[in-house]
Each structure stands twice: as C-alpha cells, then as structure tokens.
Coordinates of C-alpha atoms in Angstrom, one line a residue:
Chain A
X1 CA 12.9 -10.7 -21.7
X2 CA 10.4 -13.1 -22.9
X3 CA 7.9 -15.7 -20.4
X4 CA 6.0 -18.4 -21.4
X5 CA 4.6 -21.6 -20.5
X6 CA 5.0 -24.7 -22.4
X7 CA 1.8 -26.5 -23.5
X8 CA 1.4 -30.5 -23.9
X9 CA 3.3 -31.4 -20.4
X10 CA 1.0 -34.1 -19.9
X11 CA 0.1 -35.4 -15.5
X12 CA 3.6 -36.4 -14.2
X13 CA 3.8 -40.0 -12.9
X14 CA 6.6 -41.9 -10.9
X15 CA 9.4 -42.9 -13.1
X16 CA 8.5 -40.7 -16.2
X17 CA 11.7 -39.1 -17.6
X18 CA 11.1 -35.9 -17.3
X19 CA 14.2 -34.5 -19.9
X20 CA 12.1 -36.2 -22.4
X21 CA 9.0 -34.9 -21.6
X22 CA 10.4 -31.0 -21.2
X23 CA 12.3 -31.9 -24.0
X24 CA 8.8 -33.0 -26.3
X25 CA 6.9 -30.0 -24.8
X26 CA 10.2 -27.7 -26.0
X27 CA 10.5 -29.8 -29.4
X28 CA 7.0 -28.7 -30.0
X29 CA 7.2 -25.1 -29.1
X30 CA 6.3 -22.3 -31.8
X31 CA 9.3 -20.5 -30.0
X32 CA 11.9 -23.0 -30.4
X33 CA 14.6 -23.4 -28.1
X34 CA 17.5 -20.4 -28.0
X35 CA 20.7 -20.5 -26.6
X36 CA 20.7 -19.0 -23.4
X37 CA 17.0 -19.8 -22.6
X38 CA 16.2 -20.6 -18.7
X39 CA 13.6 -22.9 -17.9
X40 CA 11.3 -22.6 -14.5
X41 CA 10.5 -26.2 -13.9
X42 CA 7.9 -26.8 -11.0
X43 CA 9.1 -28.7 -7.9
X44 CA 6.4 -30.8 -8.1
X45 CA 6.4 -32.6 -11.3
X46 CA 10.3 -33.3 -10.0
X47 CA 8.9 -34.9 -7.1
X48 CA 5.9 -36.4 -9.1
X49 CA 8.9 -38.4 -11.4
X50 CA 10.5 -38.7 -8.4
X51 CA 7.7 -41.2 -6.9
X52 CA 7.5 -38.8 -3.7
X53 CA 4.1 -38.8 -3.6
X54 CA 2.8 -40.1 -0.1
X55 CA -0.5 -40.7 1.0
X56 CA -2.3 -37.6 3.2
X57 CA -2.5 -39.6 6.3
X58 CA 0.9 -39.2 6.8
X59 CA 1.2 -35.3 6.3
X60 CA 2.3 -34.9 9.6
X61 CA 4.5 -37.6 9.9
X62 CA 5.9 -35.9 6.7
X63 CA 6.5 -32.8 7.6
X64 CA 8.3 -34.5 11.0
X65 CA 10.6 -36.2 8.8
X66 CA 11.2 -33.6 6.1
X67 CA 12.5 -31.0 8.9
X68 CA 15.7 -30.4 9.8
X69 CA 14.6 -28.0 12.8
X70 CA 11.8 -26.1 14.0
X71 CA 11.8 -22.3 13.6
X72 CA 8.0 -21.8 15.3
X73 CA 4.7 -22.6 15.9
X74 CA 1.8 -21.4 15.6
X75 CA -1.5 -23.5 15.9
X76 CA -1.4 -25.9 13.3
X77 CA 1.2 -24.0 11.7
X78 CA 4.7 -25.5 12.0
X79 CA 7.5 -23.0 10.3
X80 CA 10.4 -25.6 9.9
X81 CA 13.7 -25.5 8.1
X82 CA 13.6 -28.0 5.9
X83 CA 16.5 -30.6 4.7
X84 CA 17.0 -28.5 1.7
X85 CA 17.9 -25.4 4.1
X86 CA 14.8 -23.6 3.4
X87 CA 13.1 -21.9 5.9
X88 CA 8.6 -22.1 5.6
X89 CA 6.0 -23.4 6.2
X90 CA 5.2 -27.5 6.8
X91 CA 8.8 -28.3 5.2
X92 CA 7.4 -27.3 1.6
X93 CA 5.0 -30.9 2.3
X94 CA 2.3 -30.1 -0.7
X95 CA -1.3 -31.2 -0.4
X96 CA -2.5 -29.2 -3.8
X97 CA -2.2 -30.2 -7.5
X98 CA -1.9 -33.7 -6.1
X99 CA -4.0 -36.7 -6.8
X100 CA -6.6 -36.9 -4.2
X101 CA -5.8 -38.4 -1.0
X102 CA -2.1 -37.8 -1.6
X103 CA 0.6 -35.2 -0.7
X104 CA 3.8 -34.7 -2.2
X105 CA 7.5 -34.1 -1.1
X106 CA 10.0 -32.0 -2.3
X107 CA 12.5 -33.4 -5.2
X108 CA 15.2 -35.4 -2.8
X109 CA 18.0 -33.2 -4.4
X110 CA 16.7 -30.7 -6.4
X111 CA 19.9 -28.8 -7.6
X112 CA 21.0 -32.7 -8.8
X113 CA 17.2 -32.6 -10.4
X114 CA 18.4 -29.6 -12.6
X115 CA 21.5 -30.5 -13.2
X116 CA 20.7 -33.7 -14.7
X117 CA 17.3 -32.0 -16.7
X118 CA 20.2 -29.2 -17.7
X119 CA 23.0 -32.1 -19.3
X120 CA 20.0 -33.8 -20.6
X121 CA 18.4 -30.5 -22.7
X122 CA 21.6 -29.3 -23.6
X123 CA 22.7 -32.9 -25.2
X124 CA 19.0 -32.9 -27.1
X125 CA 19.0 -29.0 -28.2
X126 CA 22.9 -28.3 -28.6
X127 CA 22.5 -25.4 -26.9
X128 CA 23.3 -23.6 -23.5
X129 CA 20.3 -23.9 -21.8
X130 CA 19.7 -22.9 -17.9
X131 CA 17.3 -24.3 -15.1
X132 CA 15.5 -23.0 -12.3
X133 CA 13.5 -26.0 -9.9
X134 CA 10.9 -23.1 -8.3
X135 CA 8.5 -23.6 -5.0
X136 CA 5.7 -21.8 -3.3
X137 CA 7.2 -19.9 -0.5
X138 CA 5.5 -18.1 2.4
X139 CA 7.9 -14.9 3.6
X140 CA 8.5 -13.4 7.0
X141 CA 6.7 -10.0 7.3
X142 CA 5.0 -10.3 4.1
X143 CA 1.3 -12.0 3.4
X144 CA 0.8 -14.7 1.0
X145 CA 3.7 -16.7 -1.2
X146 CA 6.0 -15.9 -4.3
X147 CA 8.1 -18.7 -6.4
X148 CA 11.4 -19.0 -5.3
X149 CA 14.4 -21.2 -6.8
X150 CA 15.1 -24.4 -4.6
X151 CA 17.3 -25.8 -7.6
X152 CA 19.3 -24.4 -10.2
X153 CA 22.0 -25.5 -12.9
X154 CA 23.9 -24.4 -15.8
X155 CA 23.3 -20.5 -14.6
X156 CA 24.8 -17.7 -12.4
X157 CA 21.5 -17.9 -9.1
X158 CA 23.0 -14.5 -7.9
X159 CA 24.2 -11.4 -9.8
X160 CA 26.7 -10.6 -7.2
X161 CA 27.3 -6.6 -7.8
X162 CA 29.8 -6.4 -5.6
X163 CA 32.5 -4.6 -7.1
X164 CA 30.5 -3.2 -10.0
X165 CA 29.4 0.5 -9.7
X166 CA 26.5 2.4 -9.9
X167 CA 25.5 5.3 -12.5
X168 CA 27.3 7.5 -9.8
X169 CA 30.0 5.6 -10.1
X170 CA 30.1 4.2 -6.5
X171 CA 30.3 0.5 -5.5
X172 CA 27.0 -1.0 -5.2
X173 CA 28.6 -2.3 -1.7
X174 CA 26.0 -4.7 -0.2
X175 CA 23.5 -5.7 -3.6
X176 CA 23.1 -9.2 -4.2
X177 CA 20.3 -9.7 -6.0
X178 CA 19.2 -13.4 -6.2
X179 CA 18.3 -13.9 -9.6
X180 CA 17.1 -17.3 -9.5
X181 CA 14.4 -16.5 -7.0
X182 CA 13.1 -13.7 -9.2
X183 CA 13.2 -15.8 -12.4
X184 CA 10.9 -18.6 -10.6
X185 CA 8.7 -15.3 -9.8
X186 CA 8.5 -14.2 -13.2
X187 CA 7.6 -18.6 -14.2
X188 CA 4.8 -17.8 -11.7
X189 CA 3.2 -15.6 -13.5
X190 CA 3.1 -16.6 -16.6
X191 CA 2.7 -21.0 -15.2
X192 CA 0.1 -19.6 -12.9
X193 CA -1.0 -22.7 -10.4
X194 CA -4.5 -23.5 -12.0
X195 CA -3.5 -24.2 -15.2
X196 CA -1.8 -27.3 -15.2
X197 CA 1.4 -25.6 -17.3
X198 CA 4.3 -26.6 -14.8
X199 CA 7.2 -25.4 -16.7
X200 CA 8.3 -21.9 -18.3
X201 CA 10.4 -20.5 -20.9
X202 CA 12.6 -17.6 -20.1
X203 CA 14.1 -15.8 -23.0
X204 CA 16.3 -13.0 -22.4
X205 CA 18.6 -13.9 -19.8
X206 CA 21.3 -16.0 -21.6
X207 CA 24.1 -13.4 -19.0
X208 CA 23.0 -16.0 -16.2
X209 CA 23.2 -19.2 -18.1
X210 CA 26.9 -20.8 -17.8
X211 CA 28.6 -23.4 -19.8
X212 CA 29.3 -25.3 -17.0
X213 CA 25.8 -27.3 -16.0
X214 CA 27.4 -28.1 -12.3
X215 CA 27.4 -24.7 -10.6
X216 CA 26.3 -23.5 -7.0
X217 CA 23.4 -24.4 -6.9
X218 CA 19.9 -22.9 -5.0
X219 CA 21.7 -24.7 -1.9
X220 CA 23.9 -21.7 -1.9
X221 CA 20.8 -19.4 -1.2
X222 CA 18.7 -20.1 2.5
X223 CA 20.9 -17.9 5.0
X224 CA 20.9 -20.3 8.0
X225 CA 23.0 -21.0 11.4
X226 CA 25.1 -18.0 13.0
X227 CA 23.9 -15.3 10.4
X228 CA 20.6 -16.0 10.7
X229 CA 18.7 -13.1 13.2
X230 CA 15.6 -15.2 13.2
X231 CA 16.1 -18.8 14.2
X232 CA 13.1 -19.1 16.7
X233 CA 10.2 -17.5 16.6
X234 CA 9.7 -14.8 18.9
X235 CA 7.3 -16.3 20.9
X236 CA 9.9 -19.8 21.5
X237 CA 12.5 -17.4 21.9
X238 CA 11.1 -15.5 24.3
X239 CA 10.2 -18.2 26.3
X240 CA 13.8 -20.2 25.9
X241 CA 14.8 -16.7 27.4
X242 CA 12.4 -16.8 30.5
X243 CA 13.5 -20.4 31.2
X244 CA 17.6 -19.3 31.4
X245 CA 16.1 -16.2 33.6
X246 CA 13.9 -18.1 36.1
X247 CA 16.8 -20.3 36.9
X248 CA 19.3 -17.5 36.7
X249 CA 17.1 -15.6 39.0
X250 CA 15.4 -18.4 41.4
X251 CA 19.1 -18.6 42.3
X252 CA 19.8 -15.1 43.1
X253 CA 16.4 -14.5 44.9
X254 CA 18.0 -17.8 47.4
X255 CA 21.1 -16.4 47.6
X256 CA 19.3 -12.8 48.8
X257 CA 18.3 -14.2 51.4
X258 CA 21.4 -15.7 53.0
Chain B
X1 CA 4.8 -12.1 -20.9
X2 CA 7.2 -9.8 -22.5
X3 CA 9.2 -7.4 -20.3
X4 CA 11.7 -4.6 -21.5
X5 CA 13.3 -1.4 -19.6
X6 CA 12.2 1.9 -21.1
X7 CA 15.3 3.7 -22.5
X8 CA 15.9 7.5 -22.4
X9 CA 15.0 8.3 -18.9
X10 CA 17.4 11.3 -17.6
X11 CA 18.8 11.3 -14.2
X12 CA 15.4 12.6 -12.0
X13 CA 15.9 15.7 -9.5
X14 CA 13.3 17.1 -7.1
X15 CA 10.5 18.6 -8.6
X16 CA 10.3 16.8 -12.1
X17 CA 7.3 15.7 -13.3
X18 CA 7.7 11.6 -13.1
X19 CA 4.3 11.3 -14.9
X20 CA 5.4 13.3 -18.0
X21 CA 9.2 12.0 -17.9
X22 CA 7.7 8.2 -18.1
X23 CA 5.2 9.2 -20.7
X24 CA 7.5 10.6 -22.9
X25 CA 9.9 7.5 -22.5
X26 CA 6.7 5.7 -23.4
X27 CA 6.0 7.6 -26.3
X28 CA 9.0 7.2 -27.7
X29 CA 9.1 3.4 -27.1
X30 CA 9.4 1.4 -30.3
X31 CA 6.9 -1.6 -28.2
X32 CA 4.2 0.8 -28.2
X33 CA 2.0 1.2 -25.3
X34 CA -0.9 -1.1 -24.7
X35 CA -4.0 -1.8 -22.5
X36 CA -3.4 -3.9 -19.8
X37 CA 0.6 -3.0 -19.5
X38 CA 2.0 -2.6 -16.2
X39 CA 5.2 -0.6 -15.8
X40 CA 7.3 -1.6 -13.0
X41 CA 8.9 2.1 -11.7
X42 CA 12.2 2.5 -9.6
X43 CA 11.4 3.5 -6.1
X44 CA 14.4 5.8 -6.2
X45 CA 13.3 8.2 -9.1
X46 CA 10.0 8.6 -7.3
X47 CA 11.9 9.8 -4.2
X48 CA 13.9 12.1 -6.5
X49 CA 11.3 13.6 -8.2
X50 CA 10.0 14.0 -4.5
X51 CA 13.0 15.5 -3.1
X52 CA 13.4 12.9 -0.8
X53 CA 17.1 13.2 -1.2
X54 CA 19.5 14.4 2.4
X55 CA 23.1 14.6 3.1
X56 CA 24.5 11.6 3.8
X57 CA 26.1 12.3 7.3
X58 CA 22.1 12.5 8.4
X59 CA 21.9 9.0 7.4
X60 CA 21.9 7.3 10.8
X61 CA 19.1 9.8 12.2
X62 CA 17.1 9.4 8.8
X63 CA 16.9 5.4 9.7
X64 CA 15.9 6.2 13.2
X65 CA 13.3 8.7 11.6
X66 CA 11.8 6.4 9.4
X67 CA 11.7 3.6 11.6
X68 CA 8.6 2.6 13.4
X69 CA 9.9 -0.1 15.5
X70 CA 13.0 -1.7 16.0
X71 CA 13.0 -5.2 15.3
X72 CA 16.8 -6.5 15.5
X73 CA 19.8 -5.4 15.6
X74 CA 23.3 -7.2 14.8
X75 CA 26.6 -4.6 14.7
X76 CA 25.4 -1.6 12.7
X77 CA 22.9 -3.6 11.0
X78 CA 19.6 -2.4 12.1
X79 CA 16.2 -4.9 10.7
X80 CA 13.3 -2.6 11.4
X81 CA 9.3 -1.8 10.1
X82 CA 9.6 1.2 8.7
X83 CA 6.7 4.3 7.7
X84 CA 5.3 2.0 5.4
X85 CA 5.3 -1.7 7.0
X86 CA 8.0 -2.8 5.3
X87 CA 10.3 -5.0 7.6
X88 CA 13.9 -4.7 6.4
X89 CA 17.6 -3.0 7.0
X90 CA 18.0 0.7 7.4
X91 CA 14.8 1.2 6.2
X92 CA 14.7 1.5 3.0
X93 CA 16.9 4.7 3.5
X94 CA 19.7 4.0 0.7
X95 CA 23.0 5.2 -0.4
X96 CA 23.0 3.7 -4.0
X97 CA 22.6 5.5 -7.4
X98 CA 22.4 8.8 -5.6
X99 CA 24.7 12.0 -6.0
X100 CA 27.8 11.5 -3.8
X101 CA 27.2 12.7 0.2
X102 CA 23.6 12.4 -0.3
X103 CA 21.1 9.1 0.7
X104 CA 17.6 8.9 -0.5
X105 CA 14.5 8.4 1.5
X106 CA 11.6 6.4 0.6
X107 CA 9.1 7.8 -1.3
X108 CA 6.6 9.7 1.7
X109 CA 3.3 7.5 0.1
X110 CA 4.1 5.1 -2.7
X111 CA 0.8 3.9 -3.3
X112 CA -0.3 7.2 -3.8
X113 CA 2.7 8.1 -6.1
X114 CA 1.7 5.0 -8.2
X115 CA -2.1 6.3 -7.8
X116 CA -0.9 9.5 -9.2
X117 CA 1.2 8.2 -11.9
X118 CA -1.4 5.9 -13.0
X119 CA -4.1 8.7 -13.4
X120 CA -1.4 10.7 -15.4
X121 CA -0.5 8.1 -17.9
X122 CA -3.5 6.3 -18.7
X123 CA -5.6 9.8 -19.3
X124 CA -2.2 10.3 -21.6
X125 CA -2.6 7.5 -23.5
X126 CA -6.1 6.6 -23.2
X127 CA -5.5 2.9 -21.9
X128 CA -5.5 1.1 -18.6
X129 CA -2.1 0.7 -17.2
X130 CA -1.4 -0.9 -13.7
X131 CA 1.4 0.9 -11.8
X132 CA 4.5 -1.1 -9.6
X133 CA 6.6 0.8 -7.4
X134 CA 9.3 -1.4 -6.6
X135 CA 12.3 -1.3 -4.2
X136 CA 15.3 -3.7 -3.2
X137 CA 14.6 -5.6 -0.3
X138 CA 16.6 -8.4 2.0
X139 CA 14.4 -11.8 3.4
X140 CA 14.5 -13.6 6.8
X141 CA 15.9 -16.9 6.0
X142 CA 17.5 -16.2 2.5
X143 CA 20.9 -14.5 1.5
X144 CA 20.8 -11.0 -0.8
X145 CA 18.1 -9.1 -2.4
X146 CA 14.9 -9.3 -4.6
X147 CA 12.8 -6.5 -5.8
X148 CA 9.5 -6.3 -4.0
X149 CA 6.1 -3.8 -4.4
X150 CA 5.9 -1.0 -2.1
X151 CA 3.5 1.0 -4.0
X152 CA 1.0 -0.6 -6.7
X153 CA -2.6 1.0 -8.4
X154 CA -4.5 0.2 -11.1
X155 CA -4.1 -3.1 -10.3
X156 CA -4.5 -6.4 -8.0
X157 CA -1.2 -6.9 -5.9
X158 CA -2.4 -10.2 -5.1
X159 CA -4.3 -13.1 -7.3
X160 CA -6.3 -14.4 -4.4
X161 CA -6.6 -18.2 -5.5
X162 CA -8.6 -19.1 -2.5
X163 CA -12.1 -20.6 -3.6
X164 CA -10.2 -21.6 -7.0
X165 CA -9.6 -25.1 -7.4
X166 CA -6.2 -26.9 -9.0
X167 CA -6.0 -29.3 -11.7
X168 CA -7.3 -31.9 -9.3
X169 CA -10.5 -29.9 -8.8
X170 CA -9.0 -29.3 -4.8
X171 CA -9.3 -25.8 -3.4
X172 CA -6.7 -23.9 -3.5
X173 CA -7.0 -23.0 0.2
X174 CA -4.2 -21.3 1.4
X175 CA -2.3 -19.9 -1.9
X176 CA -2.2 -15.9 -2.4
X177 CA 0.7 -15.2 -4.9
X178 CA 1.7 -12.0 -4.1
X179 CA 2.1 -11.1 -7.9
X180 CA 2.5 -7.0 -7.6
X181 CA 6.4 -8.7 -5.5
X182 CA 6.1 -11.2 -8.6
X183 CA 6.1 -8.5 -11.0
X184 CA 9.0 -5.9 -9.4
X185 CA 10.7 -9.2 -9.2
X186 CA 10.3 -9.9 -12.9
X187 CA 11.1 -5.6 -13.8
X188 CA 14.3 -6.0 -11.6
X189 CA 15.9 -8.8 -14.0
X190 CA 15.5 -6.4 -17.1
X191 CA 16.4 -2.8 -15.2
X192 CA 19.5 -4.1 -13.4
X193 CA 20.6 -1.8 -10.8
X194 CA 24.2 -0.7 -12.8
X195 CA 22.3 0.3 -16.1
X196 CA 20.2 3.6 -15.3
X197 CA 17.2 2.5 -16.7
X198 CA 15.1 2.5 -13.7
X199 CA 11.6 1.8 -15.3
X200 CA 10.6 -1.6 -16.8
X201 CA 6.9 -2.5 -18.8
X202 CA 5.5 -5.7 -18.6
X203 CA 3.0 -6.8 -20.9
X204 CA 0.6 -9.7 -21.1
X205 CA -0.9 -9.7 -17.5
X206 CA -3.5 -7.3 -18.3
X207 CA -6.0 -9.7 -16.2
X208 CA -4.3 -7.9 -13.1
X209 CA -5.0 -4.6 -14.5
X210 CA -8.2 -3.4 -13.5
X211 CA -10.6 -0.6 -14.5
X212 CA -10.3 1.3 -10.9
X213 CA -7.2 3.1 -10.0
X214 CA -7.5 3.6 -6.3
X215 CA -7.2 -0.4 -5.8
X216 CA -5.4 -2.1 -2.9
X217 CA -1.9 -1.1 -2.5
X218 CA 1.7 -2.3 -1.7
X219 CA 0.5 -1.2 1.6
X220 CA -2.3 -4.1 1.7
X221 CA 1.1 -6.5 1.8
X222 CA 3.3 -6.6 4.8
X223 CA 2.1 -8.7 7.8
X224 CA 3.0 -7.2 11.3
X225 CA 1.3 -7.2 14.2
X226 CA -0.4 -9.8 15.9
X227 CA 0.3 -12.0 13.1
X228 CA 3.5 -11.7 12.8
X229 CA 5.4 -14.8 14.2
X230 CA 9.0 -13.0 14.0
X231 CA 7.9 -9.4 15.5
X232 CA 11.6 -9.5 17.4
X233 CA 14.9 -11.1 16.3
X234 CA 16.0 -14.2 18.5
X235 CA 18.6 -12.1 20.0
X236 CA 16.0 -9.7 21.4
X237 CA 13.4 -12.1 22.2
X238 CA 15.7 -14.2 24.5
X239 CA 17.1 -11.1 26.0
X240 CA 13.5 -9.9 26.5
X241 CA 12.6 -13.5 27.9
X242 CA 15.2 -13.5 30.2
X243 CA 14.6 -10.3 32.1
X244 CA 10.8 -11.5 32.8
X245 CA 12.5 -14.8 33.9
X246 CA 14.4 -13.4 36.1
X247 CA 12.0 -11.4 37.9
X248 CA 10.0 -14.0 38.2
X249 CA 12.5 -16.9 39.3
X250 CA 14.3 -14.3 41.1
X251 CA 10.7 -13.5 43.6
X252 CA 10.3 -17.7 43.7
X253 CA 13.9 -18.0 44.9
X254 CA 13.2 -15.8 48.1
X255 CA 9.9 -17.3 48.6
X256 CA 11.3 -20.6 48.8
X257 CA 13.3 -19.6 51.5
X258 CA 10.5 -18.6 53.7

C-alpha cells in the first residue's frame, strides 16, 4: 500500500467544483491515477465548496443546530450526535484551517459529496476509483483525535469477516473491521493538518473499491439508538436516574408512613 | 508512505524469540530495512512468544482476571478497562487465530515488549526503528473494529500539534492525532486478520521515530479517570442514579409526613 498527498490543491472557495480541482491535482500527479486507487478527501474543502462556512459568532448557535441530540456535557464541552449520526465533540463545527473569523460546517451530505466526486473522477480517469470524505474525531476512553470516514463511495467501508476463517481455520465470528475509518487514518498521516495538502492518494487497496459508485455509505458506520451502551454521559445518566428514584422513593417514604 | 506486511513469519509459540523471528523476516525482505521505519507488530504473536496462551474454558475467569473495572454490561457482552487502560469487550482476551480450545491473553507489558523489540532490532541493523504493538479494538458510538496501539517505543504515539499554527496561521489548540492508533490503523489494512502475516513496516514517517527508545507508550493513551465522561454505561449509571434517588426521595417522603 502506497500514501500520498496531492500537491497544487489550491484554498477551496464556495462554489468551486471540486471534481475538477482533485481531478487537476490528480492530472498532474507524478503517480498517475490507477485503477483501484482511494482517495482521502478532507471534510472541509467539501464544506468550503459547499459555501458552509459561517461566521464564528455563531459557533454556538451552530453547534445547536448541527445536533441531533446531546450525549454530555462537560464545561464548555458539548459531546453531541450530530445529523450525520456521528457521535463527538461540538457536532464536528470546525474553527481551524478556516479563514479568520469564520467556522465551518460539515459537508450537508457527505456520502452524496463522494459519490458525486467518485462518478465525476471515474468519468475523467476511466478508471475505478474509490472515495473516503475523512474528519477529526475525538474517541471515548482514548486522548486526542484520529481521521475517521464520514463519507464514502465507489468502495466496500467495512471488510465484513464474517464467515471467513482464520489461519486456524475457525470463523473470525465477531470482526468487522471498518476499513474506511482506517484509510482516512492512514490520509492523516501522510495530509497531516499543517500542511495545507487536503486530499490523499491510496494505492493498494483496489479489493475495497466497487464498480458500483452508490454503495453504503459512511452513514452505515455511527452505532446509535437501542445498541448504543453509551447514550448519556454518565454524569446525565446518573442524574436522569436519581430523578426516576426520588420520585419513586418520595412516594414510598409517604406511603411508610400510613 | 509506503506500507507492506513482512512475509515468512511462522506460527509463534511460547518462548520464541520475537526479536530474532522479525529480524530475520526483515532480513530477508526484498524493501530493505531503513532508518526511520516503523513496524507495526501483531499483539497476538507477542502474547504467543509470551506464553500468554490458556484453555479456552478459562475464558470467562481470564476476562474477569484482566479486568480492572467493569464498565457495562449488555447479555454476555462485558465493556470493561482492562490491565492496561484500555476500555473495550472482554478485555482484549481473544479467541481468534489461536490453536483450537485455547484463548490468548494480552501481552503482560506491551510497551515494554515494543521497548524490548526495538532495542533488539535497531542494535541488529544499526538503524532507528519505532515499534507499534497493535490490537483489534471496538469504539463507543461506531459499529466494528479498527486496529489501535497498545504498546509503542522508539517513537512519538502522538504529534502534539498544540502551539502549531494551520494554514491560516491559527493555533492549532486542541488537535493531538493520536498517530501510533493512526499507524496500527494503517498496518491493519495490509496484514488483514485471515492472511497470517501478522507484522506490517511502514516507511516514510521517520519524523515520529526518535533517537530514545524508552519514549512514551501506548500506555500514555487511554483517558480514564476523572476525565473520563463515559466511566459507566447508561444502563449502569441510571441504575446507579436511581438507587441514590431513592434513598433520598424515599427519607423526603417520610419527612413530609411529619
């Protein structure tokens, strides 16, 4: 497997076609452009052709509007499921790598984002190419952030091993690993977030990349509603919990006395 | 970044010498080895080498061994912080790509395995190599698996981009990629779980690679604790909540009959 960014993307403005501009940036790459290649594209140049750049007054207001429901909080910190079904930090609402004074919001649809980058590449390069849309995401339980995949099209986002068998020989019963996710984590590395080079190349992967451009998309990935052991935050949960017992037991301290 | 599995690795039993097994698998690598490469290295054949292996019928009391603290519970799914920090199902203990009737254990220190492997193989070849012990690991929030650190030396596990400013010239403020997760992220997609090649190289991130061995480790990255805003699942919290409520409402309900 092979990572690189693409040089010569250029500061995304509202309304720029992106295809072409990935497209250029790929035209112009010593590498060329394989069948089978995945691209990592940023969320935010999406959102930056997307015009859903707002101004930083109204970050709050923002995140308010972005969410979908509220998982906890912490101070200032407001961990929020987001209309995309992801579950983070201020509703993936981006202050950095924005012009000043601005914040940005996440692509309106970002498996539609890919699949319409995806028909567009693979019209221009006659090839089968695959995209990942990647965000910064904070994790339960573990400091700091990794990229994850938020849209995806023309490729497989898990390798469902169900079914297949180990080297033993024995099912590998409950392994799903999410490929998309860890191919925006491998992007990461090699776009890096000072640099200014939004999109990577993946080469090596071409098992993942369908001919079909409209597959399940990285809406298929959050795990949210019933299956989901972590809906509140412990601290909301507890006290949703002490709320149902008071009442439960201001009742049953009345009726002891009868 | 280029990243490749290393072929000819046999199946590991207690007692082999990891650090001479890789080597060799090195050695014989047409790539080459060079300063700055990190290898990403299979949890699983450093608990094998470490005769971490038990019968499998001890599998329920191995979890409960391993397991520091209970943080939720669903049917026989048990989400707990294990030796190391890690917060996950079963803790770590696993049933895949071991001999039939036996599970594996976590390695007992893999920071210090990675420590140990690092010293091995750079005095071998005479170059700085950074060292990733990876294993599979479930998230909060998404569905299926991605390969994560749980031992790293010879190298940053994190590129601390506070005090770095974007392409606006705008610190950075709150952005840690955790890159050593990055990185078993980015081994996992060449290794595959189904193949038997169970250790990966990555090469061209040699600014993560540092002179010092005993860096940091995969220990540096789970958040528990006091920071930790889902230290219970909802389930338990409410229940938890509940029982204080009760007490509570339950001593106001008699008072407010006196």
């Amino acid at each position: 497997m092979q990572v690189w960014a693409l040089d010569g993307i250029a500061e995304v403005a509202a309304g720029d076609d992106l295809a072409t501009i990935i497209g250029d940036a790929l035209a112009a790459d010593a590498e060329g452009v394989v069948d089978g290649d995945i691209l990592v594209v940023t969320s935010k140049i999406v959102s930056k052709a997307e015009g859903r750049q707002l101004a930083a007054s109204d970050r709050e207001d923002a995140i308010t509007a972005e969410t979908v429901r509220v998982v906890a909080v912490r101070g200032t910190t407001r961990i929020v499921e987001n209309r995309l079904g992801v579950v983070g930090a201020a509703a993936g609402v981006d202050a950095s790598n924005t012009p000043e004074g601005t914040i940005l919001l996440l692509p309106i649809d970002p498996d539609a984002s890919a699949r319409a980058l995806c028909a567009a590449l693979r019209e221009r390069f006659g090839v089968r190419l695959g995209i990942v849309v990647s965000d910064t995401l904070g994790r339960a339980w573990r400091i700091g952030q990794t990229d994850i995949a938020i849209g995806a099209a023309g490729m497989r986002v898990v390798d469902d091993l169900r079914g297949e068998t180990d080297a033993q020989g024995r099912p590998l019963v409950v392994t799903v690993p999410v490929v998309a996710d860890e191919i925006a984590s491998a992007g990461d590395l090699v776009k890096g977030k000072a640099t200014g080079r939004p999109v990577a190349v993946v080469r090596g992967l071409s098992r993942y990349v369908t001919d079909e451009i409209d597959t399940p998309g990285a809406r298929t990935l959050p795990r949210t509603g019933e299956h989901d052991m972590f809906r509140l935050g412990t601290d909301e949960a507890i006290g949703m919990g002490r709320q149902v017992g008071y009442a439960d037991g201001f009742a049953a301290g009345r009726a002891s006395r009868d």
